[in-house]
Coordinates of C-alpha atoms in Angstrom, one line a residue:
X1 CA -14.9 39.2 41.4
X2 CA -12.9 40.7 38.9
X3 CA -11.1 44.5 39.2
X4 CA -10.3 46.6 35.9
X5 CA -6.7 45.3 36.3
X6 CA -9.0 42.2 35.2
X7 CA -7.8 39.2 37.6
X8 CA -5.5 41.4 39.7
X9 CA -7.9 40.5 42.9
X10 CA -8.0 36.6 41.5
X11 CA -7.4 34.1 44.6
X12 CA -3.3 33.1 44.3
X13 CA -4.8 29.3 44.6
X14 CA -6.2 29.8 40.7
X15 CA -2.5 29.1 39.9
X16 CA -2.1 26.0 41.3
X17 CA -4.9 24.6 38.7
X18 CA -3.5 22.0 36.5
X19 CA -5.9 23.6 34.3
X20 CA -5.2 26.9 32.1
X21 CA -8.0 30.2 33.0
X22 CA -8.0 32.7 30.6
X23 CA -9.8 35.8 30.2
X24 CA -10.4 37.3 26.8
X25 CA -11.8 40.1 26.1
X26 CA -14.3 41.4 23.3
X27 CA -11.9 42.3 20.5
X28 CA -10.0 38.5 21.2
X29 CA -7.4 39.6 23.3
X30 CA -6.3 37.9 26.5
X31 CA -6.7 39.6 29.8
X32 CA -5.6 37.5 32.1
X33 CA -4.1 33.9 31.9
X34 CA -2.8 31.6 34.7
X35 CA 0.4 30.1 35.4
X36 CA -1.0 26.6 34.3
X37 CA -0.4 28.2 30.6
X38 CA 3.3 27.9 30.6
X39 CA 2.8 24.0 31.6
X40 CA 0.9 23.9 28.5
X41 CA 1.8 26.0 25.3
X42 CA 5.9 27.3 26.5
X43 CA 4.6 30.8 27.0
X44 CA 4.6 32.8 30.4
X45 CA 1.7 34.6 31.1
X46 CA 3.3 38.3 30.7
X47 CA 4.0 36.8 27.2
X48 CA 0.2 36.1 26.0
X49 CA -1.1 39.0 27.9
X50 CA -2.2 41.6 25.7
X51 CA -1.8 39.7 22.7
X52 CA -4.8 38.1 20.4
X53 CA -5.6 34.5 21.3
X54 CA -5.7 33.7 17.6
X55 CA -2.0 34.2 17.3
X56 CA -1.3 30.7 19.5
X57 CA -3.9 28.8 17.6
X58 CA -3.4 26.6 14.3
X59 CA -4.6 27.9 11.4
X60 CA -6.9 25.0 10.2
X61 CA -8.7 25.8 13.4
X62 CA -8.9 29.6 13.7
X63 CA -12.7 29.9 11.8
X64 CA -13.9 27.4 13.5
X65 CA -12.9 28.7 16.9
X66 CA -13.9 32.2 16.1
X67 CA -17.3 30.7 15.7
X68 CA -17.3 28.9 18.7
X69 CA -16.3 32.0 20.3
X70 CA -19.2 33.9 19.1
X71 CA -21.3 31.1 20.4
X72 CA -20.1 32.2 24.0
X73 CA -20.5 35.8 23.1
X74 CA -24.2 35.7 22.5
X75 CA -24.4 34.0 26.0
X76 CA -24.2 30.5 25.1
X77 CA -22.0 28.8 27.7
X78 CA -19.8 26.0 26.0
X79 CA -18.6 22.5 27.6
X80 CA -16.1 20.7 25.7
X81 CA -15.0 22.1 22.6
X82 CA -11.6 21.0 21.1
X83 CA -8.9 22.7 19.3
X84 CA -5.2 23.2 19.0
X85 CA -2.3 25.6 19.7
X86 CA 0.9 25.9 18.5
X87 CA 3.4 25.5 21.5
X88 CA 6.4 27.8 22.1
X89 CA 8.1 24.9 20.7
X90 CA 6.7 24.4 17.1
X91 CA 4.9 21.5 18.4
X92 CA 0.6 21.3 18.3
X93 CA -0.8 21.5 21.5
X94 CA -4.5 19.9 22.0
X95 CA -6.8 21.6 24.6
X96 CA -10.7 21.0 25.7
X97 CA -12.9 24.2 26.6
X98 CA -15.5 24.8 29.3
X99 CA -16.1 29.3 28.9
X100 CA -19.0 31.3 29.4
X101 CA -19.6 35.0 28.8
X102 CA -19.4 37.1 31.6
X103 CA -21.5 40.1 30.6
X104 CA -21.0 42.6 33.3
X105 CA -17.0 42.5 32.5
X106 CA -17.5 42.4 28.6
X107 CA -14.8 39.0 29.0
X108 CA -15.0 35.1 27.7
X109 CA -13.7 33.3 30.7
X110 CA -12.4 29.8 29.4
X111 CA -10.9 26.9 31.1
X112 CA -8.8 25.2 28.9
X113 CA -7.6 21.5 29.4
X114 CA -5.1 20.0 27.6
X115 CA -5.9 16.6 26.5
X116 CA -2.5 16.0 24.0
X117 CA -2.1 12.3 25.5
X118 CA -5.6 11.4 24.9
X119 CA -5.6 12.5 21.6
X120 CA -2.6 10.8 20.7
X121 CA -4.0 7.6 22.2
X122 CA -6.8 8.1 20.5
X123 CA -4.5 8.4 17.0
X124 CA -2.9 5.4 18.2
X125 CA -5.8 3.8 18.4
X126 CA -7.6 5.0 15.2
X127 CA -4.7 4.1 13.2
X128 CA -4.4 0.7 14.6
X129 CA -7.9 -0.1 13.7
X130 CA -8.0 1.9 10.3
X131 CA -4.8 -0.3 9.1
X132 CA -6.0 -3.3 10.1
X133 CA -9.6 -3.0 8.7
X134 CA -7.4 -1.7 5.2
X135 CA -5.3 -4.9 5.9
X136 CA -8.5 -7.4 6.0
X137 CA -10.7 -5.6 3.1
X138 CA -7.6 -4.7 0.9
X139 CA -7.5 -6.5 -2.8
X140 CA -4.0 -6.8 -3.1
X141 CA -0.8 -5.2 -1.8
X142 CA -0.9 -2.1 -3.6
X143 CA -4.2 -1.3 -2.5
X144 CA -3.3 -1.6 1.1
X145 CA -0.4 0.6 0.7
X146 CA -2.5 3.8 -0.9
X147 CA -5.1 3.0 2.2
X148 CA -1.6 2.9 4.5
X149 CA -0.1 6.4 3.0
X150 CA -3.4 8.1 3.5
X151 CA -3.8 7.0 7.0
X152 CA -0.5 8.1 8.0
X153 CA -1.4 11.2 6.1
X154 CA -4.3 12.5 8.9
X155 CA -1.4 11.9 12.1
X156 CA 1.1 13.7 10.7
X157 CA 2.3 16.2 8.0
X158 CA 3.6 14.3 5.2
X159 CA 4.8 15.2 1.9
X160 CA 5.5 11.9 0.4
X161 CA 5.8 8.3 1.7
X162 CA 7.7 5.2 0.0
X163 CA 7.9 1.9 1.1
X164 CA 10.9 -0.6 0.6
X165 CA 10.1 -4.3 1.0
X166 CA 12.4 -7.4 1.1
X167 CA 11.7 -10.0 -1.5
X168 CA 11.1 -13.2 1.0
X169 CA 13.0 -15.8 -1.6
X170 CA 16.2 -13.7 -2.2
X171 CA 16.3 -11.1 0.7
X172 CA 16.5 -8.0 -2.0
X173 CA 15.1 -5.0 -1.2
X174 CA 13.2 -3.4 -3.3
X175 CA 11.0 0.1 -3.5
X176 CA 7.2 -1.7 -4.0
X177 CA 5.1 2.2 -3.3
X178 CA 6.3 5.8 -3.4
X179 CA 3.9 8.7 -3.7
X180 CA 3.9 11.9 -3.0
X181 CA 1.0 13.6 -1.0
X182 CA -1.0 14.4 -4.4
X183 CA -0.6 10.4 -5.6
X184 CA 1.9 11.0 -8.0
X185 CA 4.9 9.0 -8.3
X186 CA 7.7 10.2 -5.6
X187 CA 10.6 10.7 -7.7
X188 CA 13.3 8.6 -5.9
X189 CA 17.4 7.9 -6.6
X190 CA 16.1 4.4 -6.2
X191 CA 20.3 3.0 -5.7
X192 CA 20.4 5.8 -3.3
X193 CA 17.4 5.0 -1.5
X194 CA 18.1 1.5 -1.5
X195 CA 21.4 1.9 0.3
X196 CA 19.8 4.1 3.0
X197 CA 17.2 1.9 3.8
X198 CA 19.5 -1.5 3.6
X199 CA 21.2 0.8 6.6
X200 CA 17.9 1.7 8.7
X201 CA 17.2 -2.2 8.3
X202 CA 20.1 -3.1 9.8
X203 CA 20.3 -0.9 12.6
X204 CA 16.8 -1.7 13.1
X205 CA 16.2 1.7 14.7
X206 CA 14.6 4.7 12.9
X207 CA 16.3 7.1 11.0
X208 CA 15.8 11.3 11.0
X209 CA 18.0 13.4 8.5
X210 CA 17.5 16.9 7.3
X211 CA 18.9 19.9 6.2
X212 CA 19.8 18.1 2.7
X213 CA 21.4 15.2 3.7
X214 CA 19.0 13.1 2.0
X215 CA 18.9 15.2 -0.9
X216 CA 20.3 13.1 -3.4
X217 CA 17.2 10.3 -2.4
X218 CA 14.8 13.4 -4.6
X219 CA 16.9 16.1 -5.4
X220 CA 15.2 18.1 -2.8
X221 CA 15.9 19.5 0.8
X222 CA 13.6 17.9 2.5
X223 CA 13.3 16.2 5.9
X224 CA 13.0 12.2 5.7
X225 CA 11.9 10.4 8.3
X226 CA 12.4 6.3 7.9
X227 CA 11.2 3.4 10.2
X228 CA 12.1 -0.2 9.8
X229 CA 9.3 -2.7 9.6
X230 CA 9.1 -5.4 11.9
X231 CA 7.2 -8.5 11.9
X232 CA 7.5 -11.5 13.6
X233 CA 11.0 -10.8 14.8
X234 CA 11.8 -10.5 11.5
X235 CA 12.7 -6.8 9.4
X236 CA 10.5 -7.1 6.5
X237 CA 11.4 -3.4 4.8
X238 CA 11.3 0.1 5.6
X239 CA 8.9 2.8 5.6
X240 CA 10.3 6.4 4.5
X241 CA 8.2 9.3 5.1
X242 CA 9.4 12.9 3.2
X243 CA 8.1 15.7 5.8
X244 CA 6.2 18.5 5.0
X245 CA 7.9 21.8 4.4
X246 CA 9.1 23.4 6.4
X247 CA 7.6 21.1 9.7
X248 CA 9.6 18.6 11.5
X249 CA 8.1 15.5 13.1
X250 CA 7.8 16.2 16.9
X251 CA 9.1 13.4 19.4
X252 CA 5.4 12.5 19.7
X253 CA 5.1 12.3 15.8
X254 CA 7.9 10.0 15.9
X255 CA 6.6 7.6 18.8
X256 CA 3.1 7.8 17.1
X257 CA 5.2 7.1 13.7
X258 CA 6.5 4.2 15.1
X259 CA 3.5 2.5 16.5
X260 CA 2.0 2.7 13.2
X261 CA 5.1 1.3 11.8
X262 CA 4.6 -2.0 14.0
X263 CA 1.2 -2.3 12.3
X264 CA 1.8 -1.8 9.1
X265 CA 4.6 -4.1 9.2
X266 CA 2.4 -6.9 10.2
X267 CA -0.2 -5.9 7.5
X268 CA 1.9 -6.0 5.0
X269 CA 3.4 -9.5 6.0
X270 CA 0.3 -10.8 6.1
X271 CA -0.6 -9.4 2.5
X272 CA 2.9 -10.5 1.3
X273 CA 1.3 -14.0 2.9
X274 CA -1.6 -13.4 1.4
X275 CA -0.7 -13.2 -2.0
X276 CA 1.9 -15.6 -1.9
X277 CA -0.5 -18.6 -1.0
X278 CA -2.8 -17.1 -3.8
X279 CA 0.0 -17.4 -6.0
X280 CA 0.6 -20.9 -5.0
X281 CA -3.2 -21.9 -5.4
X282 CA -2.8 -20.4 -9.4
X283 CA 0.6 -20.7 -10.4
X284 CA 2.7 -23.6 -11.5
X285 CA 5.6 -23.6 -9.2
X286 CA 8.1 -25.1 -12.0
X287 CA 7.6 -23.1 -14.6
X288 CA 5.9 -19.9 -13.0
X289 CA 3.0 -20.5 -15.5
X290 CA -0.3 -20.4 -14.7
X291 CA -2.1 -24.2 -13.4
X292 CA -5.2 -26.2 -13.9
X293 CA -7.2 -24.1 -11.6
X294 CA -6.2 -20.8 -13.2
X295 CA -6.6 -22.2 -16.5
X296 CA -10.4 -23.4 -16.4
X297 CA -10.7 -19.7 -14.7
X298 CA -9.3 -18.0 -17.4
X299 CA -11.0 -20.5 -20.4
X300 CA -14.8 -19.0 -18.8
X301 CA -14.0 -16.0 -18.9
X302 CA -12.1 -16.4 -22.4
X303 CA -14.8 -17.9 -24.0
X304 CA -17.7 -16.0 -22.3
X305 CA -16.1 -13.2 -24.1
X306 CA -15.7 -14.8 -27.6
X307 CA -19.5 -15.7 -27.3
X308 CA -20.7 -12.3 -26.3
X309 CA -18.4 -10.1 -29.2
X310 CA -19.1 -13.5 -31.9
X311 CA -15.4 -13.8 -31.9
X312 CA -13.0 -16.5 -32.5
X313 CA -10.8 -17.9 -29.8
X314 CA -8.3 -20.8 -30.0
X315 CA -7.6 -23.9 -28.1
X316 CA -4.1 -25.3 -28.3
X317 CA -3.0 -28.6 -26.2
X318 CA 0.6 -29.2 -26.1
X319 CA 2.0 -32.1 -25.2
X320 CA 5.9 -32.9 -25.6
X321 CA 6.8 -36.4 -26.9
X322 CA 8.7 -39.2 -25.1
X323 CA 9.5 -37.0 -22.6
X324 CA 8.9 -39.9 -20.0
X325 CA 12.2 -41.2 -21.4
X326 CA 13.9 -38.2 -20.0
X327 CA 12.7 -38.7 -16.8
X328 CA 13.3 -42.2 -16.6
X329 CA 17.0 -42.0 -18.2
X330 CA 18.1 -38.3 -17.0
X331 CA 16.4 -38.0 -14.0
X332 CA 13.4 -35.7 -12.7
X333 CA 15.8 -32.8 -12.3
X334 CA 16.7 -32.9 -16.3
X335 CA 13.3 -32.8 -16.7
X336 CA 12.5 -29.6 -14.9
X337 CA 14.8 -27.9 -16.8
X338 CA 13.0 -29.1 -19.7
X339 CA 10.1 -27.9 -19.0
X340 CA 11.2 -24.5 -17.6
X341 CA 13.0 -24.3 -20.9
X342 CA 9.8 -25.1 -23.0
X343 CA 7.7 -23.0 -21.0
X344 CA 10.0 -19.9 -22.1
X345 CA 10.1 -20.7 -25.8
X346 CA 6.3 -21.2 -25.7
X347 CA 5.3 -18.2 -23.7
X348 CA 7.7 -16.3 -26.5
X349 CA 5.7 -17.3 -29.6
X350 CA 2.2 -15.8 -28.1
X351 CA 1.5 -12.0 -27.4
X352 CA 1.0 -10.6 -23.8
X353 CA -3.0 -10.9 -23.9
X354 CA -2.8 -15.0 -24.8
X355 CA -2.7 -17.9 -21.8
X356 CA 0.1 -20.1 -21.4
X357 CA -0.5 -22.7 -18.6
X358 CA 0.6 -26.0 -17.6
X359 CA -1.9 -28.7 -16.8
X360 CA 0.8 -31.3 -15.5
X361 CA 3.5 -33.1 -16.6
X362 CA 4.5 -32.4 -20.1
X363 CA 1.0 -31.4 -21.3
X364 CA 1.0 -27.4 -21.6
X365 CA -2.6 -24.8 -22.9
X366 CA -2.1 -21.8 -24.8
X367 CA -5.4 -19.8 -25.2
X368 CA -5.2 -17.3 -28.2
X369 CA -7.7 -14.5 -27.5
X370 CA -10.1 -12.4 -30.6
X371 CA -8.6 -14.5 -33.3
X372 CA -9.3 -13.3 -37.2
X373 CA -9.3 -16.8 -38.7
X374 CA -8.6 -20.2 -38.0
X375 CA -5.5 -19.9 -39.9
X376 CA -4.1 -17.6 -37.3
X377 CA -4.1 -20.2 -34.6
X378 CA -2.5 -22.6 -36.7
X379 CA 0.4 -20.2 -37.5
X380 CA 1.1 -20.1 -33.6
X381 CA 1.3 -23.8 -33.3
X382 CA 3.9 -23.9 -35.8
X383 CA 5.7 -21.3 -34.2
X384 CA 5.5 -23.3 -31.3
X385 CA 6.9 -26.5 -33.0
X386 CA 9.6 -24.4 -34.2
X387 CA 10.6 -23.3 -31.4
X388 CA 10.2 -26.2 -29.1
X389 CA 12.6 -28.3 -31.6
X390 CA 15.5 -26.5 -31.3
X391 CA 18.2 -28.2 -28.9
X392 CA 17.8 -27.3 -25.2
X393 CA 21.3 -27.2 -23.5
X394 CA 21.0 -28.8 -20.2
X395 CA 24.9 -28.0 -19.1
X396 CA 25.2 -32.4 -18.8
X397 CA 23.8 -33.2 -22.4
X398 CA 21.6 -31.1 -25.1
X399 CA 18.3 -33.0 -26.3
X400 CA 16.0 -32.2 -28.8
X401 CA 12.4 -32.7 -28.0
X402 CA 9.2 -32.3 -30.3
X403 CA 6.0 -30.7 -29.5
X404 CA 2.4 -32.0 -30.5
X405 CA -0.3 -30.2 -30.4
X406 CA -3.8 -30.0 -31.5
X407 CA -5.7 -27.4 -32.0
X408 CA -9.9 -26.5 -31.6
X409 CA -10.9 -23.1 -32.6
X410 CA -14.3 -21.5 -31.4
X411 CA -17.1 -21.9 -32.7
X412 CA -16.2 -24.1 -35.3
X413 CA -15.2 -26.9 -33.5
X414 CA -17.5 -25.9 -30.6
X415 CA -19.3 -23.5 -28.7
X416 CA -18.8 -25.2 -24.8
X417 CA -16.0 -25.9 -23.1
X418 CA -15.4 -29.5 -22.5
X419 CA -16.2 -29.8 -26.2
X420 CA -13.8 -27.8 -27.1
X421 CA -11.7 -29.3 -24.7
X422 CA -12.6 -32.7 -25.6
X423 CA -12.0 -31.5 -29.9
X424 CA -8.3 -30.4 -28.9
X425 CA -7.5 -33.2 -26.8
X426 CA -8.2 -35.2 -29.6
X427 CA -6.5 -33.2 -32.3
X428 CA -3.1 -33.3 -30.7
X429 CA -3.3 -37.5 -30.0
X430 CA -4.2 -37.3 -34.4
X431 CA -1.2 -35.2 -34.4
X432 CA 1.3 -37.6 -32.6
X433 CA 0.0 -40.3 -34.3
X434 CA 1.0 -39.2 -37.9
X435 CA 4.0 -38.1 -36.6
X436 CA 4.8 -42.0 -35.3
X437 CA 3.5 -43.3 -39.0
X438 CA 5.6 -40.9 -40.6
X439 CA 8.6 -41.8 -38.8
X440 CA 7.8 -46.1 -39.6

């Protein structure tokens, strides 16, 4: 079939395959290659002829491909194996294999196929399903955007990604991940960064810059590479990808980039959603403090605690007196303020690892963690009287309002809950009712 020439005598009709033939020979150099390779990797055949096949490969899959080669050398005849090439163009090149060994020539003859679009509809596909399984199983946002960066991670070369997000109530835009590729924080010019992102979202169109004109975003020369995020016909953020050295993002990095960009934006609405009902189901929408529900969460594991390192803990029940009479002569909206007010000044006279929460109404918890003595708890609640005593300006009047509050420390005024509950309840009624005798 084959002259020394090596293919010279090769019917003309192996040219009008859609499919690449090559012949290689023992030491890894090609022979012969059809026309079909120019359609594939850029390169005419004159200019692969003579040359080592290795040279066109990418080198993450050169040892594996010399040992599939060596597979077909020792007679083995192959069906299917995958790698990739490097096309004329800088861009990756995906092909499938059928070669056997023709002994009698001493050449590998391989029919290469290239299989780029599956592959990339494959990605597509992969990514689609990896974001949305991260999107479902995910704790909370930040999670779901490590999970995010290290999926886009495997399609594409990426030195560092950030992500800029919208705050729903007052439309700012705000940087809520950026990583580079080994986790650490990506050192952004966040004003900078800000402004070029405020501008991709409002073109609504991707972004590609380079040669330093994004420089000032890390002090770098990278290539950036940003995608606004789109859910429900709505431009939620921006998604800003810093390329690898020296690699730019092909056109089919860019189309893959921005079908991953669709999911993730619905992901991350739908975590923003997420944890915003969460939020509402734990938080006091008034004073931002955490509610009833929260509260008896947080009291369990509080006192589970206490019980297990024999420690103190402290119960304190607030409640503010006659602030009905605000309502009823200043109206509900005075008495918000009130309470936003009193929430503040309350939340200031306990450290960062004590509760503050709002039952309802007027009536306010604070739970003071790994107490050394009773006396310690009582030292807050004066704080607290303190504080809550001093005028509040409302902007139409200034009232003063007193705080009274009762106080049950564990163990020594109980070792369960609703009796310790039930202690402190008590102790702040004793408490406003010697302040009403003291005041006859």
């Amino acid at each position: 079939m084959f002259s020394t020439a090596h293919g010279d005598h090769l019917p003309s009709l192996v040219d009008l395959l859609l499919d690449a033939v090559f012949l290689v020979d023992s030491d890894g150099r090609i022979a012969y290659v059809s026309a079909a390779c120019e359609r594939m990797l850029g390169y005419t055949p004159q200019e692969m002829i003579g040359r080592e096949l290795l040279e066109f490969l990418v080198p993450e899959d050169r040892e594996r491909t010399v040992a599939e080669a060596g597979e077909v050398v020792a007679g083995r005849s192959r069906i299917g194996f995958e790698n990739r090439y490097i096309h004329k163009d800088g861009r990756h090149v995906h092909l499938m294999w059928s070669a056997r060994w023709s002994e009698r020539e001493r050449l590998r003859i391989g029919v290469a196929r290239d299989v780029s679009e599956l592959k990339h509809a494959e990605a597509i596909q992969r990514a689609t399903y990896a974001i949305s399984e991260a999107a479902h199983e995910a704790e909370d946002l930040d999670v779901l955007l490590r999970e995010i960066h290290r999926i886009i991670a495997t399609l594409v070369p990426l030195a560092g990604l950030a992500l800029a997000t919208c705050d729903r109530r007052t439309g700012q835009l705000a940087f809520s991940y950026q990583r580079d590729c080994h986790g650490n924080p990506l050192p952004l010019h966040e004003p900078v960064a800000c402004d070029f992102c405020s501008k991709v979202i409002c073109g609504g169109r991707p972004v590609y810059l380079r040669d330093g004109a994004l420089g000032a975003l890390s002090g770098d020369d990278e290539a950036w590479f940003a995608i606004p995020l789109i859910a429900q016909h709505e431009t939620i953020g921006a998604l800003v990808l810093q390329g690898d050295s020296g690699k730019d993002y092909t056109e089919k990095d860019r189309e893959l980039l921005h079908y991953v960009a669709e999911q993730v934006a619905i992901a991350i609405d739908r975590a923003q959603l997420k944890a915003e009902l969460l939020r509402a189901a734990r938080y006091d929408e008034l004073t931002g403090l955490p509610n009833r529900r929260f509260f008896n969460d947080r009291i369990k594991a509080v006192v589970a605690r206490s019980m297990r390192n024999q420690a103190r803990m402290a119960l304190l029940y607030i409640d503010l007196d006659d602030f009905k009479q605000v309502n009823d002569s200043l109206g509900h909206a005075s008495g918000d303020q009130l309470l936003q007010e009193v929430a503040r000044r309350i939340q200031r006279c306990v450290r960062g690892t004590d509760t503050v929460a709002r039952l309802g109404g007027d009536e306010f918890v604070v739970l003071l963690d790994d107490l050394h003595t009773p006396d310690d708890a009582r030292g807050v609640a004066d704080k607290i009287r303190e504080a809550v005593s001093h005028p509040v300006d409302l902007g139409s009047c200034v009232l003063r309002t007193q705080a009274s509050i009762g106080i049950a420390v564990y163990p020594d005024h109980g070792q369960e809950i609703d009796r310790i509950l039930q202690y402190a309840d008590m102790a702040m009624y004793e408490d406003k009712r010697n302040k009403t005798l003291q005041a006859m």
